[in-house]
Amino acid sequence: MTAVEQTRHLATAIPGPRSSALISRKNDAVARGVGTTMPVYAARAGGGIVEDVDGNRLIDLGSGIAVTTIGNASPKVVEAVAAQAADFTHTCFMVTPYEGYVAVAEQLNRLTPGSAEKRSALFNSGSEAVENAVKIARAYTRKQAVVSFDHAYHGRTNLTMALTAKSMPYKHGFGPFAPEIYRAPLSYPFRDAEFGKELATDGEVAAKRAINVIDKQVGADNLAAVIIEPIQGEGGFIVPAPGFLRALLDWCRDNNVVFIADEVQTGFARTGAMFACEHEGIEPDLIVTAKGIADGLPLSAVTGRADIMDAPHVSGLGGTYGGNPVACAAALATIETIEADGLVERARQIETLMMSRLNQMQADDDRIGDVRGRGAMIAVELVKPGTTEPDAELTKALCAAAHAHGVIVLSCGTYGNVLRFLPPLAIGDDLLNEALDILATALADLPA
Ligand SMILES: *Cc1c(COP(=O)(O)O)cnc(C)c1O
């Protein structure tokens, strides 16, 4: 199979006839609760392009939600997956273990921030890894309560629904939720500005507000863990004010509370560092990873200090498929590609390019309230002109216009008014610029 041509190309309207036929089959066969962002069906993908079944080539600013960070069907991954699948596809690590699992654990222990001795355990999805991080923290502290934050997203299983903030669509109608979960206020600089400059710019002030809530409403004696995304994903690519994460971590250390960084969306070079915690110079007790770890194969992990990770009893952790050998081979090839191709640096270049273009767009249009993010995880928050009032309608219209012109973009945010960009790091500057041109034109064409 030749590489996917790296140009945008519209062969039909979006969706074309083949995608339309598949949409109709999907509606008859797939539960309606499983929604789709794009109206096109994928045939092939690579670099910065997804090609659909009608021969349309779309610019990919989504990476399958921050998963195919190194580029879809990346060559080393394809080779490693094929070789491993030919040897064996599964034995169950808990029955007949294999080297790939151990090698991934070694790589995670090496790559994650922190020089303390570490251990890792592998699972299938981000949600499953978050659940296991909570199990480990409870076993270690012998306490039960867990704090997560406003706007948080940690998954869709029962415990992670409870940790997730937003009701519609993630929780609505699906309760009751797991007990002993409490919510604290986040540092959200763009929206905190309403309550004073200090709160918006000084992370320690925002952390004090959160710690006060945790102290009074939960109490450190009951609290097993604090879980936080170092840059929130689904919640709106919210970068907390500097010092916020550090102050929370310090408080956790002083109070025998496990600090869990959910790096499911931010990990593996996405933010211009191997892990987003590095930007704040913090070393979490536990780090949860998934998404970008294996270029699309289902794999997730919990990595952290050996004394915490080793707290659960033997056979207390596991699962039939966790650390599947094919997924492990993909993860090892992914990590090799990130390091060999300098993809952390590439994410920083993408940040520079996107930030300068989007800041210019913001200067020209007061419906862009905020431009934020790091690396190849950048977003714009759309508002009613010159205010902070969210404009979800505009966001929806802009997404639809981008999709019609062959650009895959996603929205996010508690208020549905954040346009987020997660390009694969294998995308070329030409495609990135073309996608931004299309967005700028589409925004200018939408009535204020
Ligand atoms: C996607 C995501 C999850 C859940 O991962 P799944 O693999 O979908 O279960 C958890 N945390 C964060 C920050 C995420 O972005």
Short mmCIF file of C-alpha atoms and ligand atoms in Angstrom, two decimals:
data_model
loop_
_atom_site.label_atom_id
_atom_site.label_comp_id
_atom_site.label_asym_id
_atom_site.label_seq_id
_atom_site.Cartn_x
_atom_site.Cartn_y
_atom_site.Cartn_z
CA MET A 1 0.00 0.00 0.00
CA THR A 2 1.46 3.36 -1.02
CA ALA A 3 1.48 6.25 1.47
CA VAL A 4 -1.63 8.44 1.58
CA GLU A 5 -1.12 11.52 -0.62
CA GLN A 6 -0.53 14.55 1.61
CA THR A 7 -2.98 16.97 -0.02
CA ARG A 8 -6.53 17.98 0.78
CA HIS A 9 -8.85 16.83 -2.00
CA LEU A 10 -12.64 16.92 -2.26
CA ALA A 11 -13.81 14.34 -4.81
CA THR A 12 -17.49 14.57 -3.74
CA ALA A 13 -19.68 16.62 -1.42
CA ILE A 14 -19.17 15.77 2.28
CA PRO A 15 -20.52 13.15 2.84
CA GLY A 16 -20.20 11.39 -0.52
CA PRO A 17 -22.46 8.55 -1.70
CA ARG A 18 -20.46 5.70 -0.11
CA SER A 19 -20.31 7.43 3.27
CA SER A 20 -24.03 8.22 3.00
CA ALA A 21 -24.80 4.55 2.43
CA LEU A 22 -22.70 3.61 5.47
CA ILE A 23 -24.44 6.26 7.61
CA SER A 24 -27.73 4.61 6.73
CA ARG A 25 -26.38 1.13 7.60
CA LYS A 26 -24.94 2.51 10.85
CA ASN A 27 -28.28 3.97 11.85
CA ASP A 28 -29.91 0.57 11.35
CA ALA A 29 -27.18 -1.48 13.06
CA VAL A 30 -25.39 0.60 15.72
CA ALA A 31 -26.92 1.86 18.96
CA ARG A 32 -27.77 5.54 18.58
CA GLY A 33 -25.92 6.39 21.80
CA VAL A 34 -22.68 5.90 19.88
CA GLY A 35 -22.43 9.23 18.06
CA THR A 36 -19.99 10.38 15.37
CA THR A 37 -18.37 13.78 14.79
CA MET A 38 -17.71 13.49 11.06
CA PRO A 39 -20.25 12.34 8.46
CA VAL A 40 -17.57 10.46 6.47
CA TYR A 41 -16.25 6.92 6.80
CA ALA A 42 -12.50 6.34 6.84
CA ALA A 43 -10.68 4.20 4.29
CA ARG A 44 -7.00 5.03 4.94
CA ALA A 45 -5.01 7.54 6.95
CA GLY A 46 -1.45 8.72 7.45
CA GLY A 47 0.63 11.86 7.96
CA GLY A 48 -1.86 14.72 8.26
CA ILE A 49 -4.60 13.18 6.08
CA VAL A 50 -7.62 10.92 6.53
CA GLU A 51 -8.94 9.55 3.22
CA ASP A 52 -12.60 8.56 3.16
CA VAL A 53 -14.43 5.81 1.27
CA ASP A 54 -15.40 8.28 -1.51
CA GLY A 55 -11.80 9.30 -2.16
CA ASN A 56 -12.00 12.61 -0.25
CA ARG A 57 -8.79 13.52 1.54
CA LEU A 58 -9.38 15.49 4.74
CA ILE A 59 -6.86 17.41 6.82
CA ASP A 60 -6.67 15.74 10.22
CA LEU A 61 -6.72 18.13 13.19
CA GLY A 62 -8.10 15.47 15.53
CA SER A 63 -5.75 12.44 15.53
CA GLY A 64 -8.70 10.26 16.54
CA ILE A 65 -8.88 12.37 19.75
CA ALA A 66 -5.17 12.70 20.49
CA VAL A 67 -4.39 9.05 19.78
CA THR A 68 -2.47 8.83 16.50
CA THR A 69 -0.02 11.46 17.69
CA ILE A 70 2.93 10.06 15.71
CA GLY A 71 0.75 9.77 12.56
CA ASN A 72 -1.78 7.13 11.59
CA ALA A 73 -0.43 3.70 10.58
CA SER A 74 3.08 4.91 11.39
CA PRO A 75 5.61 2.63 9.59
CA LYS A 76 7.44 1.21 12.63
CA VAL A 77 4.11 0.53 14.34
CA VAL A 78 2.69 -1.26 11.28
CA GLU A 79 5.78 -3.45 11.10
CA ALA A 80 5.86 -4.23 14.83
CA VAL A 81 2.14 -5.03 14.96
CA ALA A 82 2.34 -7.38 11.95
CA ALA A 83 5.37 -9.20 13.39
CA GLN A 84 3.82 -9.63 16.85
CA ALA A 85 0.44 -10.72 15.44
CA ALA A 86 2.22 -13.39 13.39
CA ASP A 87 4.00 -14.74 16.52
CA PHE A 88 1.03 -14.70 18.92
CA THR A 89 -1.92 -12.38 19.49
CA HIS A 90 -2.70 -13.21 23.11
CA THR A 91 -1.73 -15.51 25.93
CA CYS A 92 -2.93 -13.32 28.84
CA PHE A 93 -0.09 -11.74 30.82
CA MET A 94 -1.59 -13.20 34.01
CA VAL A 95 -1.30 -16.74 32.56
CA THR A 96 1.75 -16.97 30.31
CA PRO A 97 3.57 -13.60 30.47
CA TYR A 98 5.68 -12.17 27.64
CA GLU A 99 8.54 -9.69 27.26
CA GLY A 100 6.64 -6.88 25.49
CA TYR A 101 4.59 -6.05 28.59
CA VAL A 102 7.71 -5.83 30.76
CA ALA A 103 9.49 -3.73 28.12
CA VAL A 104 6.59 -1.22 27.98
CA ALA A 105 6.64 -0.98 31.80
CA GLU A 106 10.40 -0.31 31.68
CA GLN A 107 9.91 2.44 29.08
CA LEU A 108 7.10 4.09 31.07
CA ASN A 109 9.18 4.00 34.25
CA ARG A 110 12.07 5.61 32.36
CA LEU A 111 10.05 8.27 30.52
CA THR A 112 7.65 9.56 33.18
CA PRO A 113 8.78 12.45 35.40
CA GLY A 114 10.38 11.54 38.71
CA SER A 115 13.63 9.83 39.63
CA ALA A 116 12.18 7.60 42.38
CA GLU A 117 11.97 3.86 41.72
CA LYS A 118 8.81 3.18 39.71
CA ARG A 119 6.46 0.40 38.66
CA SER A 120 3.79 0.23 35.94
CA ALA A 121 0.66 -1.83 35.31
CA LEU A 122 -1.04 -2.06 31.90
CA PHE A 123 -4.73 -1.97 30.99
CA ASN A 124 -6.90 -1.38 27.91
CA SER A 125 -8.56 2.03 28.07
CA GLY A 126 -7.99 5.36 29.75
CA SER A 127 -11.05 4.84 31.95
CA GLU A 128 -9.84 1.43 33.08
CA ALA A 129 -6.43 2.85 33.99
CA VAL A 130 -8.02 5.73 35.94
CA GLU A 131 -10.12 3.19 37.89
CA ASN A 132 -6.99 1.21 38.69
CA ALA A 133 -5.09 4.32 39.81
CA VAL A 134 -7.90 4.93 42.30
CA LYS A 135 -7.77 1.30 43.48
CA ILE A 136 -4.01 1.60 44.01
CA ALA A 137 -4.32 4.91 45.89
CA ARG A 138 -7.02 3.43 48.16
CA ALA A 139 -4.93 0.32 48.87
CA TYR A 140 -1.89 2.47 49.67
CA THR A 141 -3.57 5.08 51.88
CA ARG A 142 -6.33 2.85 53.30
CA LYS A 143 -8.61 5.85 52.75
CA GLN A 144 -11.58 6.15 50.38
CA ALA A 145 -12.45 9.65 49.18
CA VAL A 146 -11.25 10.96 45.81
CA VAL A 147 -11.27 14.59 44.64
CA SER A 148 -11.57 15.60 41.00
CA PHE A 149 -12.12 19.06 39.55
CA ASP A 150 -14.66 21.23 37.79
CA HIS A 151 -14.63 20.60 34.01
CA ALA A 152 -12.76 17.29 34.56
CA TYR A 153 -13.04 14.37 32.16
CA HIS A 154 -11.80 10.96 33.28
CA GLY A 155 -13.95 8.52 31.27
CA ARG A 156 -17.32 6.81 30.89
CA THR A 157 -17.22 3.76 33.20
CA ASN A 158 -19.12 4.05 36.47
CA LEU A 159 -16.31 5.30 38.68
CA THR A 160 -14.92 7.59 35.97
CA MET A 161 -18.38 9.02 35.20
CA ALA A 162 -18.47 10.07 38.84
CA LEU A 163 -15.04 11.72 38.43
CA THR A 164 -16.14 13.44 35.20
CA ALA A 165 -17.83 16.82 35.66
CA LYS A 166 -20.13 17.33 32.70
CA SER A 167 -23.57 15.73 32.82
CA MET A 168 -24.67 15.92 29.17
CA PRO A 169 -23.69 13.77 27.34
CA TYR A 170 -21.43 11.74 29.63
CA LYS A 171 -23.57 11.09 32.74
CA HIS A 172 -27.14 12.14 31.95
CA GLY A 173 -29.53 9.33 32.89
CA PHE A 174 -26.74 6.89 33.81
CA GLY A 175 -26.63 7.25 37.61
CA PRO A 176 -26.35 6.37 40.40
CA PHE A 177 -22.65 7.14 40.40
CA ALA A 178 -19.84 5.79 42.57
CA PRO A 179 -19.76 7.23 46.10
CA GLU A 180 -16.94 9.11 47.86
CA ILE A 181 -16.15 11.35 44.89
CA TYR A 182 -15.89 15.11 45.58
CA ARG A 183 -15.34 18.07 43.27
CA ALA A 184 -13.03 21.03 43.76
CA PRO A 185 -12.74 24.31 41.81
CA LEU A 186 -10.15 24.33 39.03
CA SER A 187 -7.78 27.10 37.95
CA TYR A 188 -9.40 28.34 34.71
CA PRO A 189 -7.55 31.59 33.93
CA PHE A 190 -9.90 32.87 31.18
CA ARG A 191 -13.00 32.53 33.39
CA ASP A 192 -11.31 33.22 36.76
CA ALA A 193 -10.38 36.70 35.47
CA GLU A 194 -13.95 37.72 36.29
CA PHE A 195 -13.11 37.15 39.97
CA GLY A 196 -9.86 39.09 40.04
CA LYS A 197 -6.48 39.25 38.39
CA GLU A 198 -4.71 37.40 41.19
CA LEU A 199 -6.96 34.35 40.96
CA ALA A 200 -6.49 34.22 37.19
CA THR A 201 -2.73 34.61 37.12
CA ASP A 202 -1.43 33.19 40.41
CA GLY A 203 -1.89 29.42 40.60
CA GLU A 204 -1.20 29.41 44.34
CA VAL A 205 -4.22 31.61 44.95
CA ALA A 206 -6.41 29.32 42.84
CA ALA A 207 -4.97 26.29 44.67
CA LYS A 208 -5.83 27.85 48.03
CA ARG A 209 -9.45 28.12 46.92
CA ALA A 210 -9.44 24.43 45.92
CA ILE A 211 -7.62 23.23 49.04
CA ASN A 212 -10.07 25.13 51.24
CA VAL A 213 -12.96 23.23 49.64
CA ILE A 214 -11.12 19.89 49.95
CA ASP A 215 -10.18 20.56 53.58
CA LYS A 216 -13.65 21.62 54.68
CA GLN A 217 -15.85 19.32 52.58
CA VAL A 218 -13.76 16.12 52.59
CA GLY A 219 -10.85 16.34 55.02
CA ALA A 220 -7.38 14.96 54.39
CA ASP A 221 -7.95 12.10 56.85
CA ASN A 222 -10.62 10.69 54.53
CA LEU A 223 -8.93 11.50 51.24
CA ALA A 224 -7.09 8.80 49.27
CA ALA A 225 -6.31 10.74 46.10
CA VAL A 226 -6.56 13.95 44.13
CA ILE A 227 -6.85 13.32 40.38
CA ILE A 228 -6.28 16.06 37.81
CA GLU A 229 -5.51 16.50 34.12
CA PRO A 230 -2.44 18.77 33.97
CA ILE A 231 -4.10 20.39 30.94
CA GLN A 232 -7.78 19.54 30.77
CA GLY A 233 -8.88 17.80 27.57
CA GLU A 234 -12.64 17.44 27.08
CA GLY A 235 -13.18 20.26 29.60
CA GLY A 236 -11.75 22.80 27.15
CA PHE A 237 -7.95 22.56 26.94
CA ILE A 238 -7.70 24.55 30.14
CA VAL A 239 -4.11 25.33 31.18
CA PRO A 240 -4.12 26.10 34.92
CA ALA A 241 -2.32 29.23 36.17
CA PRO A 242 1.38 28.58 36.91
CA GLY A 243 1.93 27.17 40.40
CA PHE A 244 -1.55 25.62 40.70
CA LEU A 245 -0.44 22.01 40.18
CA ARG A 246 2.67 22.46 42.34
CA ALA A 247 0.66 23.86 45.28
CA LEU A 248 -1.86 21.00 45.05
CA LEU A 249 0.92 18.42 44.90
CA ASP A 250 2.68 19.95 47.92
CA TRP A 251 -0.56 19.84 49.90
CA CYS A 252 -1.08 16.18 48.92
CA ARG A 253 2.46 15.28 50.03
CA ASP A 254 1.92 16.99 53.41
CA ASN A 255 -1.34 15.09 53.96
CA ASN A 256 -0.66 11.51 52.79
CA VAL A 257 -2.89 11.99 49.76
CA VAL A 258 -1.89 10.36 46.44
CA PHE A 259 -1.55 12.91 43.60
CA ILE A 260 -2.70 11.31 40.33
CA ALA A 261 -1.97 13.07 37.04
CA ASP A 262 -4.39 11.96 34.31
CA GLU A 263 -2.14 12.35 31.25
CA VAL A 264 -4.38 10.24 29.03
CA GLN A 265 -4.83 13.11 26.55
CA THR A 266 -1.67 15.14 27.27
CA GLY A 267 0.92 12.35 27.29
CA PHE A 268 3.45 11.15 24.71
CA ALA A 269 4.81 14.38 23.17
CA ARG A 270 1.37 15.90 22.59
CA THR A 271 2.07 19.12 24.54
CA GLY A 272 5.68 19.70 23.51
CA ALA A 273 7.04 17.59 26.37
CA MET A 274 6.85 13.83 26.79
CA PHE A 275 4.36 14.53 29.62
CA ALA A 276 2.55 17.79 30.40
CA CYS A 277 3.58 17.67 34.08
CA GLU A 278 7.10 18.50 32.92
CA HIS A 279 5.99 22.04 31.99
CA GLU A 280 5.26 22.67 35.67
CA GLY A 281 8.29 20.71 36.90
CA ILE A 282 6.14 18.43 39.04
CA GLU A 283 6.56 14.71 39.75
CA PRO A 284 3.14 13.15 40.39
CA ASP A 285 2.80 10.06 42.59
CA LEU A 286 0.87 8.23 39.86
CA ILE A 287 0.55 9.02 36.15
CA VAL A 288 -2.25 7.58 34.03
CA THR A 289 -1.59 7.20 30.30
CA ALA A 290 -3.51 5.85 27.29
CA LYS A 291 -4.51 7.54 23.98
CA GLY A 292 -1.14 8.47 22.41
CA ILE A 293 0.70 5.51 23.94
CA ALA A 294 0.29 2.97 21.10
CA ASP A 295 -0.73 4.83 17.91
CA GLY A 296 -4.33 3.60 18.08
CA LEU A 297 -4.04 0.14 19.56
CA PRO A 298 -5.95 -0.13 22.83
CA LEU A 299 -3.47 0.19 25.69
CA SER A 300 -3.32 2.19 28.91
CA ALA A 301 -1.12 2.30 31.97
CA VAL A 302 -0.67 3.45 35.52
CA THR A 303 2.92 4.36 36.40
CA GLY A 304 4.23 5.63 39.69
CA ARG A 305 6.31 5.37 42.81
CA ALA A 306 7.12 1.73 43.60
CA ASP A 307 5.90 1.91 47.21
CA ILE A 308 2.46 3.14 46.08
CA MET A 309 2.18 0.89 43.02
CA ASP A 310 3.13 -2.20 45.06
CA ALA A 311 0.47 -1.56 47.73
CA PRO A 312 -2.29 -3.77 46.25
CA HIS A 313 -2.00 -7.49 47.08
CA VAL A 314 -0.72 -10.01 44.51
CA SER A 315 -3.38 -10.60 41.81
CA GLY A 316 -5.37 -7.57 43.00
CA LEU A 317 -4.70 -5.88 39.65
CA GLY A 318 -5.12 -7.23 36.13
CA GLY A 319 -7.64 -8.11 33.44
CA THR A 320 -7.92 -10.52 30.51
CA TYR A 321 -6.57 -8.22 27.82
CA GLY A 322 -4.53 -5.66 29.80
CA GLY A 323 -1.16 -5.17 28.12
CA ASN A 324 -2.10 -7.20 25.05
CA PRO A 325 1.09 -8.24 23.18
CA VAL A 326 0.11 -6.57 19.88
CA ALA A 327 -0.72 -3.32 21.70
CA CYS A 328 2.60 -3.54 23.59
CA ALA A 329 4.52 -3.99 20.32
CA ALA A 330 2.75 -0.88 18.99
CA ALA A 331 3.64 1.08 22.14
CA LEU A 332 7.33 0.19 21.91
CA ALA A 333 7.38 1.25 18.24
CA THR A 334 5.51 4.46 19.11
CA ILE A 335 8.00 5.43 21.80
CA GLU A 336 10.90 4.58 19.47
CA THR A 337 9.36 6.81 16.78
CA ILE A 338 8.81 9.76 19.15
CA GLU A 339 12.45 9.66 20.23
CA ALA A 340 14.03 8.86 16.84
CA ASP A 341 12.00 11.49 14.93
CA GLY A 342 12.30 14.28 17.53
CA LEU A 343 8.53 14.56 17.86
CA VAL A 344 8.60 16.45 21.17
CA GLU A 345 10.41 19.24 19.32
CA ARG A 346 7.95 18.92 16.42
CA ALA A 347 5.05 19.52 18.83
CA ARG A 348 6.76 22.75 19.94
CA GLN A 349 7.12 23.88 16.33
CA ILE A 350 3.42 23.22 15.78
CA GLU A 351 2.64 25.31 18.87
CA THR A 352 4.64 28.25 17.50
CA LEU A 353 2.95 28.06 14.10
CA MET A 354 -0.59 27.63 15.44
CA MET A 355 -0.27 30.20 18.22
CA SER A 356 0.94 32.93 15.91
CA ARG A 357 -1.84 32.25 13.38
CA LEU A 358 -4.58 31.98 16.04
CA ASN A 359 -3.39 35.04 17.96
CA GLN A 360 -3.63 36.97 14.71
CA MET A 361 -7.15 35.63 14.16
CA GLN A 362 -8.06 36.72 17.69
CA ALA A 363 -6.71 40.23 17.05
CA ASP A 364 -8.98 40.41 13.97
CA ASP A 365 -12.12 38.96 15.55
CA ASP A 366 -13.48 39.62 19.04
CA ARG A 367 -15.51 36.41 18.96
CA ILE A 368 -12.27 34.58 19.82
CA GLY A 369 -12.16 35.11 23.58
CA ASP A 370 -9.11 33.03 24.37
CA VAL A 371 -6.32 31.16 22.56
CA ARG A 372 -4.55 28.61 24.74
CA GLY A 373 -2.82 25.25 25.03
CA ARG A 374 0.63 23.79 24.59
CA GLY A 375 2.40 21.94 21.81
CA ALA A 376 -0.03 20.31 19.39
CA MET A 377 -2.89 20.67 21.90
CA ILE A 378 -4.25 24.13 21.12
CA ALA A 379 -7.76 25.58 21.39
CA VAL A 380 -9.78 28.73 20.87
CA GLU A 381 -12.72 29.62 23.11
CA LEU A 382 -15.52 31.30 21.17
CA VAL A 383 -17.69 33.97 22.81
CA LYS A 384 -20.30 36.60 22.02
CA PRO A 385 -18.33 39.56 20.60
CA GLY A 386 -16.13 41.19 23.20
CA THR A 387 -17.63 39.32 26.19
CA THR A 388 -16.90 36.06 28.01
CA GLU A 389 -20.37 34.69 27.23
CA PRO A 390 -19.90 31.27 25.54
CA ASP A 391 -21.08 30.90 21.93
CA ALA A 392 -21.79 27.22 21.35
CA GLU A 393 -23.85 27.94 18.22
CA LEU A 394 -20.92 29.68 16.53
CA THR A 395 -18.65 26.80 17.52
CA LYS A 396 -21.04 24.28 15.99
CA ALA A 397 -21.35 26.34 12.80
CA LEU A 398 -17.59 26.75 12.48
CA CYS A 399 -17.01 23.01 12.96
CA ALA A 400 -19.66 22.22 10.33
CA ALA A 401 -18.07 24.66 7.86
CA ALA A 402 -14.63 23.15 8.45
CA HIS A 403 -15.97 19.62 7.96
CA ALA A 404 -17.70 20.61 4.70
CA HIS A 405 -14.35 21.97 3.45
CA GLY A 406 -12.45 18.81 4.34
CA VAL A 407 -10.94 19.71 7.71
CA ILE A 408 -11.48 17.39 10.69
CA VAL A 409 -11.86 19.50 13.84
CA LEU A 410 -13.45 18.73 17.20
CA SER A 411 -15.18 20.90 19.74
CA CYS A 412 -15.04 20.52 23.52
CA GLY A 413 -15.55 22.46 26.73
CA THR A 414 -18.19 22.52 29.46
CA TYR A 415 -20.04 25.21 27.49
CA GLY A 416 -19.52 23.54 24.08
CA ASN A 417 -17.74 26.67 22.81
CA VAL A 418 -14.14 25.49 22.46
CA LEU A 419 -12.66 24.53 19.11
CA ARG A 420 -9.73 22.23 19.75
CA PHE A 421 -6.81 21.27 17.56
CA LEU A 422 -4.95 17.98 17.99
CA PRO A 423 -3.03 17.50 14.75
CA PRO A 424 -0.83 14.46 14.35
CA LEU A 425 2.83 15.44 14.76
CA ALA A 426 3.45 13.88 11.33
CA ILE A 427 1.43 16.67 9.63
CA GLY A 428 3.29 19.09 7.37
CA ASP A 429 3.26 22.87 7.88
CA ASP A 430 1.55 23.31 4.49
CA LEU A 431 -1.48 21.25 5.55
CA LEU A 432 -1.59 22.96 8.93
CA ASN A 433 -1.57 26.40 7.32
CA GLU A 434 -4.18 25.36 4.77
CA ALA A 435 -6.50 24.13 7.55
CA LEU A 436 -6.05 27.41 9.45
CA ASP A 437 -6.76 29.40 6.25
CA ILE A 438 -10.01 27.46 5.85
CA LEU A 439 -10.99 28.11 9.46
CA ALA A 440 -10.18 31.83 9.23
CA THR A 441 -12.28 32.18 6.06
CA ALA A 442 -15.13 30.15 7.54
CA LEU A 443 -15.17 32.28 10.70
CA ALA A 444 -15.12 35.52 8.71
CA ASP A 445 -18.06 34.22 6.62
CA LEU A 446 -20.18 33.46 9.70
CA PRO A 447 -22.35 36.40 10.78
CA ALA A 448 -21.40 37.99 14.12
C1 LIG B 1 -10.06 10.07 26.86
C2 LIG B 1 -9.74 10.32 28.26
C3 LIG B 1 -10.01 9.37 29.27
C4 LIG B 1 -10.75 8.08 28.99
O1 LIG B 1 -10.05 7.25 28.13
P1 LIG B 1 -10.81 6.07 27.35
O2 LIG B 1 -9.71 5.32 26.67
O3 LIG B 1 -11.77 6.72 26.41
O4 LIG B 1 -11.51 5.27 28.39
C5 LIG B 1 -9.61 9.66 30.56
N1 LIG B 1 -8.98 10.81 30.85
C6 LIG B 1 -8.71 11.73 29.92
C7 LIG B 1 -7.98 12.98 30.31
C8 LIG B 1 -9.09 11.54 28.60
O5 LIG B 1 -8.83 12.48 27.68
#
